[in-house]
Amino acid sequence: MKKQIAIFASGSGSNAENIIRYFQHSPQAEIALLVCNRPDAPVLQRVQPFGTPCSLITPSGLQDPDTILPILQNKQIDFIVLAGFLLRIPAFLVEAYPQAIVNIHPALLPKFGGKGMYGINIHRAVLEAGETRSGVTIHYINEHFDEGEHIAQYTCPVLSDDTPESLAGRILELEHRHYPAVIEKLLG
């Protein structure tokens, strides 16, 4: 049986699209569902050509086991991948999917993590701190922002003439290159 993956996303969806493409013909897993918390999120249009079923969830719905769990159970979800999902995952969901919810963070945790550390904010903070390396951290989710067990980290240099946007571009390349392959390994 193929593993059933749900992608949780809130934004533009380049990682979601990349993961869907990666697993499109996989004998091991398939993307069975996209869960999104913003009805205007570009990710919803981005995944349409793939025919990926989508479910909109409100912040309160995510916090309600009687709302989110049936959505996931209906699609027989085995594994959850966060791809730019900006809401905190509730403890009951972490308990329902132990070691089966992963995230990619666009910095080298434990630095530059936690509430408010997302998007361009992270890259700005990395540059302001004078870091010479940045990268991505793929980690399991627990009930706290960006504190779950690390699975893998991949790095790139911070260049002297970097802007938050130029650094963000190199980080996104790392995300696209490594996230799907790490997910595949975790599904074993």
PDB file of C-alpha atoms in Angstrom:
ATOM      1  CA  MET A   1       0.000   0.000   0.000  1.00  0.00           C
ATOM      2  CA  LYS A   2       1.209   3.471  -0.867  1.00  0.00           C
ATOM      3  CA  LYS A   3       1.701   5.857   2.033  1.00  0.00           C
ATOM      4  CA  GLN A   4      -0.851   8.644   1.985  1.00  0.00           C
ATOM      5  CA  ILE A   5       0.673  12.097   2.488  1.00  0.00           C
ATOM      6  CA  ALA A   6      -1.094  15.319   3.437  1.00  0.00           C
ATOM      7  CA  ILE A   7       0.678  18.593   2.741  1.00  0.00           C
ATOM      8  CA  PHE A   8      -0.226  21.538   4.984  1.00  0.00           C
ATOM      9  CA  ALA A   9       0.508  24.902   3.315  1.00  0.00           C
ATOM     10  CA  SER A  10      -0.412  28.566   3.834  1.00  0.00           C
ATOM     11  CA  GLY A  11       1.377  30.484   1.104  1.00  0.00           C
ATOM     12  CA  SER A  12       2.631  30.481  -2.459  1.00  0.00           C
ATOM     13  CA  GLY A  13       3.073  26.719  -2.611  1.00  0.00           C
ATOM     14  CA  SER A  14       6.373  26.240  -4.435  1.00  0.00           C
ATOM     15  CA  ASN A  15       7.412  23.542  -1.959  1.00  0.00           C
ATOM     16  CA  ALA A  16       3.990  21.895  -2.133  1.00  0.00           C
ATOM     17  CA  GLU A  17       4.160  21.810  -5.931  1.00  0.00           C
ATOM     18  CA  ASN A  18       7.721  20.489  -5.837  1.00  0.00           C
ATOM     19  CA  ILE A  19       6.734  17.666  -3.457  1.00  0.00           C
ATOM     20  CA  ILE A  20       3.662  16.771  -5.516  1.00  0.00           C
ATOM     21  CA  ARG A  21       5.812  16.584  -8.672  1.00  0.00           C
ATOM     22  CA  TYR A  22       8.412  14.471  -6.877  1.00  0.00           C
ATOM     23  CA  PHE A  23       5.873  11.860  -5.714  1.00  0.00           C
ATOM     24  CA  GLN A  24       3.687  12.014  -8.835  1.00  0.00           C
ATOM     25  CA  HIS A  25       4.794   8.590 -10.106  1.00  0.00           C
ATOM     26  CA  SER A  26       6.146   7.134  -6.852  1.00  0.00           C
ATOM     27  CA  PRO A  27       5.323   3.504  -6.066  1.00  0.00           C
ATOM     28  CA  GLN A  28       5.926   4.333  -2.390  1.00  0.00           C
ATOM     29  CA  ALA A  29       3.661   7.303  -1.631  1.00  0.00           C
ATOM     30  CA  GLU A  30       1.128   9.705  -3.015  1.00  0.00           C
ATOM     31  CA  ILE A  31      -0.051  13.164  -2.085  1.00  0.00           C
ATOM     32  CA  ALA A  32      -3.623  12.480  -1.034  1.00  0.00           C
ATOM     33  CA  LEU A  33      -4.553  15.899   0.351  1.00  0.00           C
ATOM     34  CA  LEU A  34      -3.537  19.533   0.602  1.00  0.00           C
ATOM     35  CA  VAL A  35      -4.718  21.288   3.775  1.00  0.00           C
ATOM     36  CA  CYS A  36      -4.694  25.082   3.637  1.00  0.00           C
ATOM     37  CA  ASN A  37      -5.750  27.685   6.181  1.00  0.00           C
ATOM     38  CA  ARG A  38      -6.130  30.610   3.744  1.00  0.00           C
ATOM     39  CA  PRO A  39      -8.827  30.617   1.048  1.00  0.00           C
ATOM     40  CA  ASP A  40      -6.778  33.180  -0.932  1.00  0.00           C
ATOM     41  CA  ALA A  41      -3.460  31.289  -0.735  1.00  0.00           C
ATOM     42  CA  PRO A  42      -1.758  30.913  -4.145  1.00  0.00           C
ATOM     43  CA  VAL A  43      -0.943  27.275  -3.281  1.00  0.00           C
ATOM     44  CA  LEU A  44      -4.587  26.366  -3.983  1.00  0.00           C
ATOM     45  CA  GLN A  45      -4.264  27.419  -7.638  1.00  0.00           C
ATOM     46  CA  ARG A  46      -0.746  26.038  -7.896  1.00  0.00           C
ATOM     47  CA  VAL A  47      -1.800  22.453  -7.102  1.00  0.00           C
ATOM     48  CA  GLN A  48      -4.968  22.473  -9.236  1.00  0.00           C
ATOM     49  CA  PRO A  49      -3.276  21.049 -12.367  1.00  0.00           C
ATOM     50  CA  PHE A  50      -2.287  17.963 -10.350  1.00  0.00           C
ATOM     51  CA  GLY A  51      -5.834  17.221  -9.215  1.00  0.00           C
ATOM     52  CA  THR A  52      -4.734  17.171  -5.573  1.00  0.00           C
ATOM     53  CA  PRO A  53      -7.781  17.262  -3.282  1.00  0.00           C
ATOM     54  CA  CYS A  54      -7.777  20.391  -1.108  1.00  0.00           C
ATOM     55  CA  SER A  55      -9.353  21.079   2.258  1.00  0.00           C
ATOM     56  CA  LEU A  56      -9.643  24.543   3.784  1.00  0.00           C
ATOM     57  CA  ILE A  57      -9.260  24.637   7.550  1.00  0.00           C
ATOM     58  CA  THR A  58      -9.817  27.588   9.848  1.00  0.00           C
ATOM     59  CA  PRO A  59      -7.429  28.187  12.753  1.00  0.00           C
ATOM     60  CA  SER A  60     -10.181  27.061  15.144  1.00  0.00           C
ATOM     61  CA  GLY A  61     -10.856  23.986  12.983  1.00  0.00           C
ATOM     62  CA  LEU A  62      -7.187  23.027  13.212  1.00  0.00           C
ATOM     63  CA  GLN A  63      -7.432  23.219  16.997  1.00  0.00           C
ATOM     64  CA  ASP A  64     -10.548  21.011  17.061  1.00  0.00           C
ATOM     65  CA  PRO A  65      -9.918  17.236  16.934  1.00  0.00           C
ATOM     66  CA  ASP A  66     -13.493  16.672  15.722  1.00  0.00           C
ATOM     67  CA  THR A  67     -12.796  18.850  12.679  1.00  0.00           C
ATOM     68  CA  ILE A  68      -9.247  18.078  11.523  1.00  0.00           C
ATOM     69  CA  LEU A  69      -8.894  14.399  12.450  1.00  0.00           C
ATOM     70  CA  PRO A  70     -11.885  13.208  10.355  1.00  0.00           C
ATOM     71  CA  ILE A  71     -10.530  15.137   7.349  1.00  0.00           C
ATOM     72  CA  LEU A  72      -7.219  13.278   7.655  1.00  0.00           C
ATOM     73  CA  GLN A  73      -8.798   9.914   8.493  1.00  0.00           C
ATOM     74  CA  ASN A  74     -11.135  10.179   5.498  1.00  0.00           C
ATOM     75  CA  LYS A  75      -8.062  10.262   3.227  1.00  0.00           C
ATOM     76  CA  GLN A  76      -6.255   7.593   5.317  1.00  0.00           C
ATOM     77  CA  ILE A  77      -3.334   9.957   5.884  1.00  0.00           C
ATOM     78  CA  ASP A  78      -0.161   8.277   7.177  1.00  0.00           C
ATOM     79  CA  PHE A  79       2.236  11.218   7.066  1.00  0.00           C
ATOM     80  CA  ILE A  80       1.943  15.032   7.220  1.00  0.00           C
ATOM     81  CA  VAL A  81       4.360  17.413   5.503  1.00  0.00           C
ATOM     82  CA  LEU A  82       4.346  21.096   6.425  1.00  0.00           C
ATOM     83  CA  ALA A  83       5.310  23.304   3.496  1.00  0.00           C
ATOM     84  CA  GLY A  84       5.069  26.924   4.560  1.00  0.00           C
ATOM     85  CA  PHE A  85       2.231  26.273   7.012  1.00  0.00           C
ATOM     86  CA  LEU A  86       2.111  29.156   9.469  1.00  0.00           C
ATOM     87  CA  LEU A  87      -0.191  27.803  12.189  1.00  0.00           C
ATOM     88  CA  ARG A  88       1.052  25.901  15.236  1.00  0.00           C
ATOM     89  CA  ILE A  89       0.204  22.204  15.109  1.00  0.00           C
ATOM     90  CA  PRO A  90      -1.863  21.257  18.186  1.00  0.00           C
ATOM     91  CA  ALA A  91      -0.604  18.637  20.651  1.00  0.00           C
ATOM     92  CA  PHE A  92      -3.455  16.212  19.869  1.00  0.00           C
ATOM     93  CA  LEU A  93      -2.377  16.107  16.215  1.00  0.00           C
ATOM     94  CA  VAL A  94       1.260  15.497  17.187  1.00  0.00           C
ATOM     95  CA  GLU A  95       0.020  12.621  19.392  1.00  0.00           C
ATOM     96  CA  ALA A  96      -2.159  11.224  16.594  1.00  0.00           C
ATOM     97  CA  TYR A  97       0.810  11.271  14.165  1.00  0.00           C
ATOM     98  CA  PRO A  98       3.908  10.528  16.277  1.00  0.00           C
ATOM     99  CA  GLN A  99       7.141  11.013  14.306  1.00  0.00           C
ATOM    100  CA  ALA A 100       4.957  11.448  11.228  1.00  0.00           C
ATOM    101  CA  ILE A 101       4.730  15.248  10.905  1.00  0.00           C
ATOM    102  CA  VAL A 102       7.712  17.050   9.387  1.00  0.00           C
ATOM    103  CA  ASN A 103       8.563  20.632   8.588  1.00  0.00           C
ATOM    104  CA  ILE A 104      11.279  22.473   6.729  1.00  0.00           C
ATOM    105  CA  HIS A 105      12.539  25.678   8.311  1.00  0.00           C
ATOM    106  CA  PRO A 106      14.534  28.163   6.194  1.00  0.00           C
ATOM    107  CA  ALA A 107      17.348  28.602   8.724  1.00  0.00           C
ATOM    108  CA  LEU A 108      19.750  26.501  10.747  1.00  0.00           C
ATOM    109  CA  LEU A 109      17.801  25.755  13.903  1.00  0.00           C
ATOM    110  CA  PRO A 110      17.955  26.271  16.827  1.00  0.00           C
ATOM    111  CA  LYS A 111      18.932  29.774  15.684  1.00  0.00           C
ATOM    112  CA  PHE A 112      16.274  31.912  14.023  1.00  0.00           C
ATOM    113  CA  GLY A 113      13.285  29.799  15.025  1.00  0.00           C
ATOM    114  CA  GLY A 114      10.123  30.373  17.006  1.00  0.00           C
ATOM    115  CA  LYS A 115       7.122  32.643  16.735  1.00  0.00           C
ATOM    116  CA  GLY A 116       7.484  35.321  14.080  1.00  0.00           C
ATOM    117  CA  MET A 117      10.440  33.612  12.420  1.00  0.00           C
ATOM    118  CA  TYR A 118       9.073  32.920   8.965  1.00  0.00           C
ATOM    119  CA  GLY A 119       9.523  34.209   5.444  1.00  0.00           C
ATOM    120  CA  ILE A 120      11.736  37.206   4.848  1.00  0.00           C
ATOM    121  CA  ASN A 121      11.917  37.883   8.627  1.00  0.00           C
ATOM    122  CA  ILE A 122      14.269  34.925   9.007  1.00  0.00           C
ATOM    123  CA  HIS A 123      16.659  35.983   6.249  1.00  0.00           C
ATOM    124  CA  ARG A 124      16.716  39.554   7.523  1.00  0.00           C
ATOM    125  CA  ALA A 125      17.571  38.261  11.038  1.00  0.00           C
ATOM    126  CA  VAL A 126      20.354  36.017   9.657  1.00  0.00           C
ATOM    127  CA  LEU A 127      21.924  38.972   7.842  1.00  0.00           C
ATOM    128  CA  GLU A 128      21.543  41.319  10.825  1.00  0.00           C
ATOM    129  CA  ALA A 129      23.285  38.724  13.044  1.00  0.00           C
ATOM    130  CA  GLY A 130      26.273  38.652  10.674  1.00  0.00           C
ATOM    131  CA  GLU A 131      26.026  34.913  10.026  1.00  0.00           C
ATOM    132  CA  THR A 132      28.372  33.458   7.399  1.00  0.00           C
ATOM    133  CA  ARG A 133      26.232  30.346   6.770  1.00  0.00           C
ATOM    134  CA  SER A 134      22.533  29.726   6.581  1.00  0.00           C
ATOM    135  CA  GLY A 135      20.461  26.853   5.309  1.00  0.00           C
ATOM    136  CA  VAL A 136      17.461  24.686   5.996  1.00  0.00           C
ATOM    137  CA  THR A 137      16.488  22.426   8.850  1.00  0.00           C
ATOM    138  CA  ILE A 138      14.130  19.517   8.275  1.00  0.00           C
ATOM    139  CA  HIS A 139      12.639  18.467  11.593  1.00  0.00           C
ATOM    140  CA  TYR A 140       9.833  16.585  13.256  1.00  0.00           C
ATOM    141  CA  ILE A 141       7.022  18.666  14.698  1.00  0.00           C
ATOM    142  CA  ASN A 142       6.238  18.865  18.365  1.00  0.00           C
ATOM    143  CA  GLU A 143       3.822  21.192  20.148  1.00  0.00           C
ATOM    144  CA  HIS A 144       6.290  24.137  20.074  1.00  0.00           C
ATOM    145  CA  PHE A 145       7.337  26.214  17.058  1.00  0.00           C
ATOM    146  CA  ASP A 146      10.589  24.925  15.521  1.00  0.00           C
ATOM    147  CA  GLU A 147      11.671  22.801  18.506  1.00  0.00           C
ATOM    148  CA  GLY A 148      11.132  19.258  17.192  1.00  0.00           C
ATOM    149  CA  GLU A 149      13.929  16.740  16.678  1.00  0.00           C
ATOM    150  CA  HIS A 150      16.203  17.598  13.749  1.00  0.00           C
ATOM    151  CA  ILE A 151      16.261  15.149  10.849  1.00  0.00           C
ATOM    152  CA  ALA A 152      18.669  16.937   8.481  1.00  0.00           C
ATOM    153  CA  GLN A 153      20.317  20.289   7.844  1.00  0.00           C
ATOM    154  CA  TYR A 154      21.706  21.604   4.552  1.00  0.00           C
ATOM    155  CA  THR A 155      23.772  24.786   4.333  1.00  0.00           C
ATOM    156  CA  CYS A 156      24.784  27.526   1.957  1.00  0.00           C
ATOM    157  CA  PRO A 157      27.080  30.519   2.388  1.00  0.00           C
ATOM    158  CA  VAL A 158      25.802  33.956   3.313  1.00  0.00           C
ATOM    159  CA  LEU A 159      27.487  36.290   0.842  1.00  0.00           C
ATOM    160  CA  SER A 160      28.784  39.742   1.736  1.00  0.00           C
ATOM    161  CA  ASP A 161      26.431  41.420  -0.751  1.00  0.00           C
ATOM    162  CA  ASP A 162      23.351  39.327   0.151  1.00  0.00           C
ATOM    163  CA  THR A 163      19.979  40.934   0.633  1.00  0.00           C
ATOM    164  CA  PRO A 164      17.193  39.104   2.459  1.00  0.00           C
ATOM    165  CA  GLU A 165      15.705  38.341  -0.961  1.00  0.00           C
ATOM    166  CA  SER A 166      18.895  36.956  -2.530  1.00  0.00           C
ATOM    167  CA  LEU A 167      19.520  34.760   0.510  1.00  0.00           C
ATOM    168  CA  ALA A 168      15.894  33.609   0.402  1.00  0.00           C
ATOM    169  CA  GLY A 169      16.383  32.504  -3.212  1.00  0.00           C
ATOM    170  CA  ARG A 170      19.358  30.272  -2.347  1.00  0.00           C
ATOM    171  CA  ILE A 171      17.520  28.850   0.668  1.00  0.00           C
ATOM    172  CA  LEU A 172      14.507  28.015  -1.505  1.00  0.00           C
ATOM    173  CA  GLU A 173      16.800  26.124  -3.891  1.00  0.00           C
ATOM    174  CA  LEU A 174      18.012  24.034  -0.922  1.00  0.00           C
ATOM    175  CA  GLU A 175      14.422  23.377   0.138  1.00  0.00           C
ATOM    176  CA  HIS A 176      13.394  22.188  -3.324  1.00  0.00           C
ATOM    177  CA  ARG A 177      16.511  20.047  -3.734  1.00  0.00           C
ATOM    178  CA  HIS A 178      16.418  18.251  -0.392  1.00  0.00           C
ATOM    179  CA  TYR A 179      12.927  18.214   1.173  1.00  0.00           C
ATOM    180  CA  PRO A 180      11.239  15.630  -1.111  1.00  0.00           C
ATOM    181  CA  ALA A 181      14.202  13.224  -0.913  1.00  0.00           C
ATOM    182  CA  VAL A 182      14.281  13.413   2.891  1.00  0.00           C
ATOM    183  CA  ILE A 183      10.527  12.783   3.027  1.00  0.00           C
ATOM    184  CA  GLU A 184      11.002   9.754   0.773  1.00  0.00           C
ATOM    185  CA  LYS A 185      13.710   8.359   3.096  1.00  0.00           C
ATOM    186  CA  LEU A 186      11.517   8.869   6.152  1.00  0.00           C
ATOM    187  CA  LEU A 187       8.714   6.890   4.514  1.00  0.00           C
ATOM    188  CA  GLY A 188      11.266   4.061   4.145  1.00  0.00           C
TER     189      GLY A 188
END
